[in-house]
């Protein structure tokens, strides 16, 4: 009511949303118990956006609130000409890009996130869009990025696997869990075993388990289409028999890292607990009569430092007709970032508080010439997968060093990353459609 008084332009919109909630209350009062669950679930799926809008309106007007940053093109004088060559993959050594960093004055940032993955306004973020150069990772030759040293790595699948991917329904959660998760687990296992330092300094892998995923698209029309199908499916299912399918999300256009020194071990511990109703693996683990994804005893040993563990994402295009044009994904060489660049980002869920890192530009004196080294792989196809290390318990930063390279074998901890606008690609290019699958890896106990 106070906001309606202070912001008259919002009063009509809020009144409509309050009226929708009153309608829902009336339906509850006139609905028999036998049909309550199905009707309530159907109506709630339609009311969630209204409730989310009300919350966001209030949060966006609270002290310290800010909006989420949008992807930006570089200034006109920095933009290269649009590339028309047949092989854009190797046409340029680097491209300019605007990366959405936070400012050095930013301390701690927070938001609230609903069960569908949508966020309210941010509190505490002071944005500092920064012009950088993003190198072409395809041109590194023998100096290619690796998971161990740099925290990201490009892998290419066989043609037969690409044909299989083309038949997958990546917006169908059950299909992804049953058919694509095992592929990601094998890929992560193969990638780890190929690392030179892993072979020489770490024991064998005890397990690799995929446990969650995000589907992203920069095409708002396709996002709306998929969400409407999901809403229809929710109406047809009983609340007690379904797990929450993740919504299709926009590409994340802010410089960030997925885990912190606090949230990585906490997430590992969560995976040793019984799955919650909205966990992606709830139905599968229940059908297999498994109490948890990971063995609690093994997880405890990892948390005590007796075993190495890591979180690794498998990022892939899911467009069967086009490679990734805009916006592609770029990663920072882990060896060029320090803990001084990191700012804690707290995400308040309905049942827990998660943490990511947002990132500010390097704060070292100009004389040191320290910069983040950004790389991307132009026009990634469905046949290619980008592996991103999100946390490694034996990485330099994880072990208490100021920067990576201080852990056993000089291992990286994580890669900072962000989507960005590639100015060498036409604005009329096909939208990006991608999936990222989160995997957890635990090694055998150190001898």
Short mmCIF file of C-alpha atoms in Angstrom, two decimals:
data_model
loop_
_atom_site.label_atom_id
_atom_site.label_comp_id
_atom_site.label_asym_id
_atom_site.label_seq_id
_atom_site.Cartn_x
_atom_site.Cartn_y
_atom_site.Cartn_z
CA UNK A 1 0.00 0.00 0.00
CA UNK A 2 2.84 2.35 0.84
CA UNK A 3 4.44 1.75 -2.58
CA UNK A 4 1.07 2.41 -4.24
CA UNK A 5 0.90 5.77 -2.48
CA UNK A 6 4.47 6.74 -3.38
CA UNK A 7 4.48 5.39 -6.95
CA UNK A 8 1.08 6.03 -8.51
CA UNK A 9 2.26 4.76 -11.87
CA UNK A 10 2.58 1.28 -10.36
CA UNK A 11 -0.76 1.22 -8.58
CA UNK A 12 -2.82 -0.22 -11.44
CA UNK A 13 -0.34 -3.03 -12.07
CA UNK A 14 -0.14 -3.94 -8.38
CA UNK A 15 -3.94 -3.81 -8.00
CA UNK A 16 -4.32 -6.31 -10.83
CA UNK A 17 -1.83 -8.65 -9.20
CA UNK A 18 -3.53 -8.39 -5.80
CA UNK A 19 -6.85 -9.13 -7.50
CA UNK A 20 -5.34 -12.30 -8.99
CA UNK A 21 -4.22 -13.44 -5.54
CA UNK A 22 -7.70 -12.77 -4.13
CA UNK A 23 -9.18 -14.86 -6.93
CA UNK A 24 -6.86 -17.70 -5.99
CA UNK A 25 -8.01 -17.46 -2.35
CA UNK A 26 -11.66 -17.61 -3.47
CA UNK A 27 -11.01 -20.71 -5.55
CA UNK A 28 -9.36 -22.41 -2.58
CA UNK A 29 -12.49 -21.75 -0.48
CA UNK A 30 -14.80 -23.23 -3.12
CA UNK A 31 -12.69 -26.22 -4.17
CA UNK A 32 -13.23 -29.73 -2.84
CA UNK A 33 -10.27 -31.48 -1.25
CA UNK A 34 -10.09 -34.13 -3.97
CA UNK A 35 -9.44 -31.63 -6.74
CA UNK A 36 -7.52 -29.06 -4.72
CA UNK A 37 -3.98 -30.17 -5.69
CA UNK A 38 -4.51 -30.18 -9.44
CA UNK A 39 -6.39 -26.85 -9.52
CA UNK A 40 -4.06 -25.12 -7.09
CA UNK A 41 -0.99 -26.25 -9.01
CA UNK A 42 -2.45 -25.03 -12.30
CA UNK A 43 -3.36 -21.62 -10.90
CA UNK A 44 -0.05 -21.20 -9.07
CA UNK A 45 1.88 -21.77 -12.30
CA UNK A 46 -0.01 -18.81 -13.78
CA UNK A 47 0.34 -16.61 -10.68
CA UNK A 48 4.08 -17.11 -10.11
CA UNK A 49 5.04 -14.33 -12.59
CA UNK A 50 2.61 -11.91 -10.88
CA UNK A 51 3.97 -12.63 -7.42
CA UNK A 52 7.54 -12.39 -8.74
CA UNK A 53 6.77 -8.99 -10.30
CA UNK A 54 5.39 -7.67 -7.01
CA UNK A 55 8.47 -8.82 -5.12
CA UNK A 56 10.82 -7.38 -7.74
CA UNK A 57 9.02 -4.01 -7.73
CA UNK A 58 9.49 -3.72 -4.00
CA UNK A 59 13.08 -4.98 -4.01
CA UNK A 60 14.13 -2.71 -6.86
CA UNK A 61 13.08 0.31 -4.81
CA UNK A 62 14.87 -0.71 -1.63
CA UNK A 63 18.15 0.99 -0.61
CA UNK A 64 21.17 -0.31 -2.52
CA UNK A 65 19.13 -2.19 -5.14
CA UNK A 66 20.25 -2.34 -8.76
CA UNK A 67 19.08 -4.01 -11.93
CA UNK A 68 20.76 -6.93 -13.65
CA UNK A 69 23.24 -5.81 -16.32
CA UNK A 70 22.50 -6.33 -20.00
CA UNK A 71 24.89 -7.48 -22.70
CA UNK A 72 26.48 -4.54 -24.53
CA UNK A 73 28.29 -4.08 -27.82
CA UNK A 74 31.71 -2.35 -27.74
CA UNK A 75 31.95 1.29 -28.88
CA UNK A 76 31.73 1.77 -32.63
CA UNK A 77 35.40 2.72 -32.93
CA UNK A 78 36.37 -0.58 -31.27
CA UNK A 79 34.14 -2.84 -33.34
CA UNK A 80 35.76 -4.83 -36.14
CA UNK A 81 33.98 -5.15 -39.46
CA UNK A 82 31.45 -7.95 -39.68
CA UNK A 83 33.22 -11.12 -40.73
CA UNK A 84 31.96 -12.73 -43.97
CA UNK A 85 34.69 -15.33 -44.39
CA UNK A 86 33.86 -19.02 -44.61
CA UNK A 87 35.87 -19.80 -41.49
CA UNK A 88 35.07 -17.30 -38.77
CA UNK A 89 36.54 -19.73 -36.24
CA UNK A 90 40.10 -18.70 -37.09
CA UNK A 91 39.54 -15.32 -38.78
CA UNK A 92 40.68 -13.16 -35.86
CA UNK A 93 43.20 -13.37 -33.05
CA UNK A 94 40.86 -11.50 -30.68
CA UNK A 95 37.76 -9.34 -30.52
CA UNK A 96 36.81 -6.40 -28.26
CA UNK A 97 34.07 -7.01 -25.70
CA UNK A 98 32.25 -5.22 -22.88
CA UNK A 99 32.34 -7.35 -19.73
CA UNK A 100 29.99 -6.58 -16.84
CA UNK A 101 32.33 -6.42 -13.86
CA UNK A 102 31.40 -4.91 -10.50
CA UNK A 103 33.31 -1.92 -9.18
CA UNK A 104 36.17 -2.04 -6.69
CA UNK A 105 33.86 -0.32 -4.16
CA UNK A 106 31.40 -3.22 -4.25
CA UNK A 107 31.60 -5.33 -1.08
CA UNK A 108 28.80 -7.92 -0.85
CA UNK A 109 25.91 -8.52 -3.25
CA UNK A 110 22.65 -10.42 -2.71
CA UNK A 111 19.40 -11.41 -4.43
CA UNK A 112 16.48 -13.78 -3.98
CA UNK A 113 15.86 -16.68 -6.39
CA UNK A 114 12.65 -18.68 -6.80
CA UNK A 115 12.31 -22.40 -7.51
CA UNK A 116 12.18 -21.74 -11.26
CA UNK A 117 15.58 -20.05 -11.28
CA UNK A 118 14.35 -16.45 -11.69
CA UNK A 119 15.97 -13.69 -9.64
CA UNK A 120 14.74 -10.53 -7.95
CA UNK A 121 16.66 -7.26 -8.09
CA UNK A 122 20.25 -7.17 -6.87
CA UNK A 123 21.28 -5.43 -3.66
CA UNK A 124 24.80 -4.04 -3.26
CA UNK A 125 26.06 -4.35 -6.85
CA UNK A 126 27.79 -1.35 -8.44
CA UNK A 127 28.35 -2.24 -12.08
CA UNK A 128 31.50 -1.35 -13.97
CA UNK A 129 31.20 -2.37 -17.65
CA UNK A 130 34.77 -2.74 -18.89
CA UNK A 131 36.27 -2.99 -22.36
CA UNK A 132 38.53 -6.04 -22.74
CA UNK A 133 40.06 -8.13 -25.53
CA UNK A 134 38.88 -11.73 -25.83
CA UNK A 135 41.42 -14.02 -27.43
CA UNK A 136 40.58 -16.76 -29.91
CA UNK A 137 41.28 -20.02 -28.07
CA UNK A 138 41.37 -21.93 -31.34
CA UNK A 139 44.62 -20.18 -32.29
CA UNK A 140 46.64 -21.13 -29.20
CA UNK A 141 48.28 -24.09 -30.92
CA UNK A 142 50.40 -26.09 -28.47
CA UNK A 143 49.51 -23.66 -25.67
CA UNK A 144 45.87 -24.75 -25.45
CA UNK A 145 43.98 -24.12 -22.22
CA UNK A 146 43.63 -27.13 -19.88
CA UNK A 147 41.45 -27.92 -16.87
CA UNK A 148 44.43 -28.39 -14.59
CA UNK A 149 46.34 -25.21 -15.41
CA UNK A 150 43.70 -22.78 -16.67
CA UNK A 151 40.35 -24.24 -15.46
CA UNK A 152 38.70 -24.64 -18.88
CA UNK A 153 39.26 -26.82 -21.92
CA UNK A 154 37.64 -27.53 -25.31
CA UNK A 155 36.76 -31.10 -26.24
CA UNK A 156 35.46 -32.50 -29.53
CA UNK A 157 33.14 -35.49 -29.73
CA UNK A 158 32.94 -38.03 -32.51
CA UNK A 159 30.56 -37.60 -35.45
CA UNK A 160 28.44 -40.50 -34.18
CA UNK A 161 27.99 -38.75 -30.83
CA UNK A 162 27.05 -35.52 -32.60
CA UNK A 163 24.33 -37.43 -34.48
CA UNK A 164 23.05 -38.76 -31.15
CA UNK A 165 23.02 -35.24 -29.64
CA UNK A 166 20.96 -34.03 -32.60
CA UNK A 167 18.18 -36.43 -31.64
CA UNK A 168 18.07 -35.42 -27.98
CA UNK A 169 15.24 -33.33 -26.55
CA UNK A 170 17.36 -30.98 -24.44
CA UNK A 171 14.29 -29.18 -23.06
CA UNK A 172 12.90 -32.45 -21.70
CA UNK A 173 14.35 -32.88 -18.22
CA UNK A 174 13.80 -36.65 -18.01
CA UNK A 175 15.46 -37.15 -21.40
CA UNK A 176 18.48 -35.07 -20.39
CA UNK A 177 18.91 -36.90 -17.08
CA UNK A 178 18.59 -40.38 -18.56
CA UNK A 179 20.44 -39.95 -21.86
CA UNK A 180 22.74 -36.93 -21.66
CA UNK A 181 24.00 -36.99 -18.07
CA UNK A 182 25.93 -40.29 -18.63
CA UNK A 183 27.61 -38.75 -21.71
CA UNK A 184 28.77 -35.77 -19.63
CA UNK A 185 30.07 -38.05 -16.88
CA UNK A 186 32.17 -40.02 -19.38
CA UNK A 187 33.50 -36.83 -20.96
CA UNK A 188 34.55 -35.34 -17.62
CA UNK A 189 36.21 -38.61 -16.62
CA UNK A 190 38.15 -38.77 -19.91
CA UNK A 191 39.20 -35.14 -19.60
CA UNK A 192 40.51 -35.58 -16.06
CA UNK A 193 42.46 -38.69 -16.93
CA UNK A 194 44.11 -36.84 -19.83
CA UNK A 195 45.55 -34.14 -17.55
CA UNK A 196 49.30 -34.56 -17.07
CA UNK A 197 49.34 -33.32 -13.47
CA UNK A 198 46.35 -35.48 -12.56
CA UNK A 199 48.16 -38.61 -13.76
CA UNK A 200 51.25 -37.86 -11.75
CA UNK A 201 49.98 -36.26 -8.53
CA UNK A 202 46.44 -37.51 -7.84
CA UNK A 203 44.97 -40.93 -7.07
CA UNK A 204 42.33 -42.49 -9.40
CA UNK A 205 38.81 -41.08 -9.66
CA UNK A 206 36.28 -42.59 -7.26
CA UNK A 207 33.17 -41.17 -8.94
CA UNK A 208 31.87 -38.66 -11.49
CA UNK A 209 28.18 -37.73 -11.13
CA UNK A 210 26.09 -35.23 -13.09
CA UNK A 211 23.52 -33.65 -10.78
CA UNK A 212 21.95 -30.54 -12.34
CA UNK A 213 21.73 -28.53 -15.54
CA UNK A 214 20.63 -25.23 -17.10
CA UNK A 215 19.27 -24.69 -20.60
CA UNK A 216 19.85 -21.19 -21.95
CA UNK A 217 18.64 -19.30 -25.00
CA UNK A 218 18.96 -15.72 -26.20
CA UNK A 219 15.77 -16.22 -28.25
CA UNK A 220 12.93 -14.91 -26.07
CA UNK A 221 10.32 -16.45 -28.39
CA UNK A 222 11.68 -19.96 -27.90
CA UNK A 223 11.99 -19.37 -24.15
CA UNK A 224 8.33 -18.43 -23.99
CA UNK A 225 7.31 -21.45 -26.06
CA UNK A 226 9.22 -23.86 -23.84
CA UNK A 227 7.92 -22.30 -20.64
CA UNK A 228 4.33 -22.59 -21.84
CA UNK A 229 4.83 -26.29 -22.58
CA UNK A 230 6.24 -26.70 -19.09
CA UNK A 231 3.22 -24.97 -17.58
CA UNK A 232 0.88 -27.27 -19.48
CA UNK A 233 2.81 -30.28 -18.25
CA UNK A 234 2.56 -29.02 -14.67
CA UNK A 235 -1.22 -28.85 -14.97
CA UNK A 236 -1.34 -32.49 -16.03
CA UNK A 237 0.89 -33.87 -13.27
CA UNK A 238 0.15 -34.47 -9.61
CA UNK A 239 2.26 -32.32 -7.28
CA UNK A 240 3.45 -35.37 -5.33
CA UNK A 241 4.84 -37.14 -8.41
CA UNK A 242 6.83 -34.45 -10.14
CA UNK A 243 10.15 -32.72 -9.69
CA UNK A 244 10.63 -29.13 -10.79
CA UNK A 245 11.84 -28.86 -14.39
CA UNK A 246 14.30 -26.00 -14.78
CA UNK A 247 13.14 -23.05 -16.81
CA UNK A 248 15.05 -21.97 -19.89
CA UNK A 249 17.23 -19.02 -18.86
CA UNK A 250 18.91 -16.16 -20.64
CA UNK A 251 22.71 -16.26 -21.12
CA UNK A 252 24.46 -14.92 -18.01
CA UNK A 253 26.01 -11.63 -19.09
CA UNK A 254 27.95 -10.82 -15.92
CA UNK A 255 31.50 -11.74 -14.88
CA UNK A 256 31.19 -14.44 -12.22
CA UNK A 257 32.29 -17.77 -10.78
CA UNK A 258 29.79 -20.41 -9.68
CA UNK A 259 31.15 -21.42 -6.25
CA UNK A 260 32.96 -19.88 -3.31
CA UNK A 261 35.14 -21.25 -0.53
CA UNK A 262 31.94 -21.55 1.52
CA UNK A 263 29.39 -22.74 -1.04
CA UNK A 264 31.53 -25.45 -2.74
CA UNK A 265 31.89 -27.69 0.34
CA UNK A 266 28.30 -26.92 1.33
CA UNK A 267 27.06 -28.06 -2.11
CA UNK A 268 29.12 -31.23 -1.85
CA UNK A 269 27.58 -31.96 1.54
CA UNK A 270 24.06 -31.36 0.15
CA UNK A 271 24.62 -34.04 -2.49
CA UNK A 272 25.10 -36.60 0.28
CA UNK A 273 21.65 -35.80 1.72
CA UNK A 274 18.28 -37.18 0.52
CA UNK A 275 17.12 -35.26 -2.58
CA UNK A 276 14.44 -32.61 -2.16
CA UNK A 277 11.23 -32.71 -4.14
CA UNK A 278 12.41 -30.07 -6.61
CA UNK A 279 15.86 -31.64 -7.18
CA UNK A 280 16.43 -32.71 -10.77
CA UNK A 281 17.46 -36.21 -9.67
CA UNK A 282 14.65 -36.71 -7.15
CA UNK A 283 12.56 -39.02 -9.35
CA UNK A 284 15.52 -41.09 -10.53
CA UNK A 285 17.04 -41.60 -7.08
CA UNK A 286 13.63 -42.44 -5.60
CA UNK A 287 12.99 -45.03 -8.33
CA UNK A 288 16.39 -46.59 -7.60
CA UNK A 289 15.65 -46.57 -3.86
CA UNK A 290 18.80 -44.52 -3.23
CA UNK A 291 18.93 -42.21 -0.24
CA UNK A 292 21.39 -39.79 -1.85
CA UNK A 293 23.46 -39.22 -4.97
CA UNK A 294 26.79 -39.46 -3.13
CA UNK A 295 27.95 -41.76 -0.36
CA UNK A 296 27.92 -39.67 2.87
CA UNK A 297 31.07 -41.41 4.15
CA UNK A 298 33.03 -40.55 0.99
CA UNK A 299 31.76 -36.96 1.05
CA UNK A 300 32.82 -36.58 4.67
CA UNK A 301 36.33 -37.74 3.81
CA UNK A 302 36.44 -35.17 1.00
CA UNK A 303 35.26 -32.42 3.34
CA UNK A 304 37.98 -33.41 5.81
CA UNK A 305 40.64 -33.05 3.10
CA UNK A 306 41.33 -36.77 2.74
CA UNK A 307 40.01 -36.79 -0.84
CA UNK A 308 40.20 -34.26 -3.64
CA UNK A 309 36.87 -33.11 -5.11
CA UNK A 310 35.85 -30.79 -7.95
CA UNK A 311 32.82 -29.34 -9.70
CA UNK A 312 33.04 -29.26 -13.51
CA UNK A 313 30.43 -27.97 -15.98
CA UNK A 314 29.95 -29.37 -19.49
CA UNK A 315 28.80 -26.52 -21.76
CA UNK A 316 27.47 -27.33 -25.24
CA UNK A 317 25.42 -25.82 -28.08
CA UNK A 318 22.07 -27.57 -28.57
CA UNK A 319 21.28 -25.96 -31.92
CA UNK A 320 21.26 -28.72 -34.55
CA UNK A 321 21.47 -26.26 -37.46
CA UNK A 322 23.76 -23.43 -36.38
CA UNK A 323 26.98 -22.99 -34.39
CA UNK A 324 27.03 -20.55 -31.47
CA UNK A 325 27.07 -17.03 -32.87
CA UNK A 326 25.90 -14.53 -30.25
CA UNK A 327 26.34 -14.38 -27.37
CA UNK A 328 29.25 -16.83 -27.01
CA UNK A 329 30.82 -17.80 -23.68
CA UNK A 330 34.24 -16.49 -22.62
CA UNK A 331 36.50 -17.69 -19.80
CA UNK A 332 39.37 -16.16 -17.84
CA UNK A 333 42.65 -18.03 -17.58
CA UNK A 334 42.63 -18.93 -13.85
CA UNK A 335 46.32 -18.05 -13.53
CA UNK A 336 45.53 -14.36 -14.23
CA UNK A 337 42.98 -13.82 -11.42
CA UNK A 338 43.51 -13.27 -7.69
CA UNK A 339 41.30 -13.37 -4.59
CA UNK A 340 41.37 -9.54 -4.49
CA UNK A 341 39.25 -9.57 -7.65
CA UNK A 342 36.40 -11.52 -6.01
CA UNK A 343 33.22 -10.22 -4.36
CA UNK A 344 30.79 -12.58 -2.60
CA UNK A 345 27.33 -12.82 -4.15
CA UNK A 346 24.69 -14.36 -1.84
CA UNK A 347 21.62 -15.98 -3.41
CA UNK A 348 18.68 -16.47 -1.03
CA UNK A 349 16.61 -19.49 -2.05
CA UNK A 350 13.41 -20.60 -0.35
CA UNK A 351 15.29 -23.18 1.75
CA UNK A 352 18.98 -22.18 1.72
CA UNK A 353 21.54 -19.47 0.94
CA UNK A 354 23.94 -20.07 -1.94
CA UNK A 355 27.06 -18.14 -2.86
CA UNK A 356 28.79 -17.21 -6.11
CA UNK A 357 31.58 -14.77 -6.82
CA UNK A 358 31.06 -11.63 -8.83
CA UNK A 359 34.27 -10.06 -10.05
CA UNK A 360 35.86 -6.62 -10.31
CA UNK A 361 38.63 -5.69 -12.77
CA UNK A 362 42.20 -6.34 -11.57
CA UNK A 363 43.05 -3.78 -8.90
CA UNK A 364 46.84 -3.95 -9.07
CA UNK A 365 48.77 -0.74 -9.85
CA UNK A 366 48.92 0.11 -13.56
CA UNK A 367 52.67 -0.41 -13.49
CA UNK A 368 52.14 -4.14 -12.87
CA UNK A 369 50.18 -4.46 -16.13
CA UNK A 370 48.00 -7.17 -14.60
CA UNK A 371 44.91 -8.04 -16.64
CA UNK A 372 42.49 -10.94 -16.87
CA UNK A 373 43.27 -13.05 -19.92
CA UNK A 374 39.95 -13.78 -21.65
CA UNK A 375 39.43 -16.51 -24.28
CA UNK A 376 36.55 -17.95 -26.28
CA UNK A 377 36.03 -20.49 -29.04
CA UNK A 378 34.20 -18.89 -31.98
CA UNK A 379 31.26 -20.75 -33.53
CA UNK A 380 31.18 -23.78 -31.26
CA UNK A 381 29.15 -26.61 -32.78
CA UNK A 382 27.10 -29.31 -31.09
CA UNK A 383 30.06 -31.65 -31.65
CA UNK A 384 32.19 -29.55 -29.27
CA UNK A 385 31.98 -29.22 -25.49
CA UNK A 386 33.60 -26.61 -23.28
CA UNK A 387 34.56 -27.96 -19.86
CA UNK A 388 34.64 -25.34 -17.09
CA UNK A 389 36.09 -26.11 -13.70
CA UNK A 390 33.90 -24.41 -11.11
CA UNK A 391 35.83 -25.50 -8.01
CA UNK A 392 38.81 -27.74 -7.22
CA UNK A 393 39.60 -28.45 -3.58
CA UNK A 394 43.30 -28.74 -4.46
CA UNK A 395 43.50 -25.52 -6.47
CA UNK A 396 45.69 -22.64 -5.37
CA UNK A 397 42.89 -20.33 -4.20
CA UNK A 398 41.05 -23.24 -2.54
CA UNK A 399 44.23 -24.03 -0.59
CA UNK A 400 44.54 -20.47 0.70
CA UNK A 401 46.86 -18.90 -1.89
CA UNK A 402 46.27 -15.40 -3.25
CA UNK A 403 46.09 -16.81 -6.77
CA UNK A 404 45.99 -20.18 -8.48
CA UNK A 405 49.18 -22.13 -8.85
CA UNK A 406 49.73 -22.50 -5.12
CA UNK A 407 47.95 -25.85 -4.77
CA UNK A 408 49.34 -29.34 -5.33
CA UNK A 409 50.79 -29.51 -8.82
CA UNK A 410 49.97 -25.83 -9.47
CA UNK A 411 46.28 -26.67 -10.02
CA UNK A 412 43.64 -24.08 -10.89
CA UNK A 413 40.60 -23.64 -8.65
CA UNK A 414 37.95 -22.21 -11.00
CA UNK A 415 37.46 -20.13 -14.12
CA UNK A 416 35.73 -16.76 -14.11
CA UNK A 417 33.37 -16.57 -17.08
CA UNK A 418 30.63 -14.58 -18.84
CA UNK A 419 28.58 -14.38 -21.99
CA UNK A 420 29.41 -11.41 -24.25
CA UNK A 421 28.48 -9.80 -27.55
CA UNK A 422 30.94 -10.71 -30.33
CA UNK A 423 30.96 -7.54 -32.49
CA UNK A 424 32.40 -9.40 -35.49
CA UNK A 425 29.12 -11.35 -35.80
CA UNK A 426 26.06 -9.85 -37.48
CA UNK A 427 23.24 -8.82 -35.10
CA UNK A 428 20.95 -10.83 -37.37
CA UNK A 429 22.75 -14.10 -36.59
CA UNK A 430 20.78 -17.02 -35.09
CA UNK A 431 20.30 -16.87 -31.31
CA UNK A 432 22.42 -18.98 -29.00
CA UNK A 433 20.88 -22.15 -27.54
CA UNK A 434 23.01 -24.06 -25.05
CA UNK A 435 23.02 -26.44 -22.11
CA UNK A 436 25.41 -26.68 -19.18
CA UNK A 437 25.47 -29.81 -17.04
CA UNK A 438 27.01 -29.69 -13.56
CA UNK A 439 29.16 -32.64 -12.53
CA UNK A 440 30.85 -33.47 -9.23
CA UNK A 441 34.09 -35.44 -9.14
CA UNK A 442 35.62 -37.16 -6.11
CA UNK A 443 39.00 -38.86 -6.18
CA UNK A 444 40.11 -41.91 -4.22
CA UNK A 445 41.57 -41.28 -0.78
CA UNK A 446 45.13 -40.00 -0.68
CA UNK A 447 47.56 -42.78 0.28
#
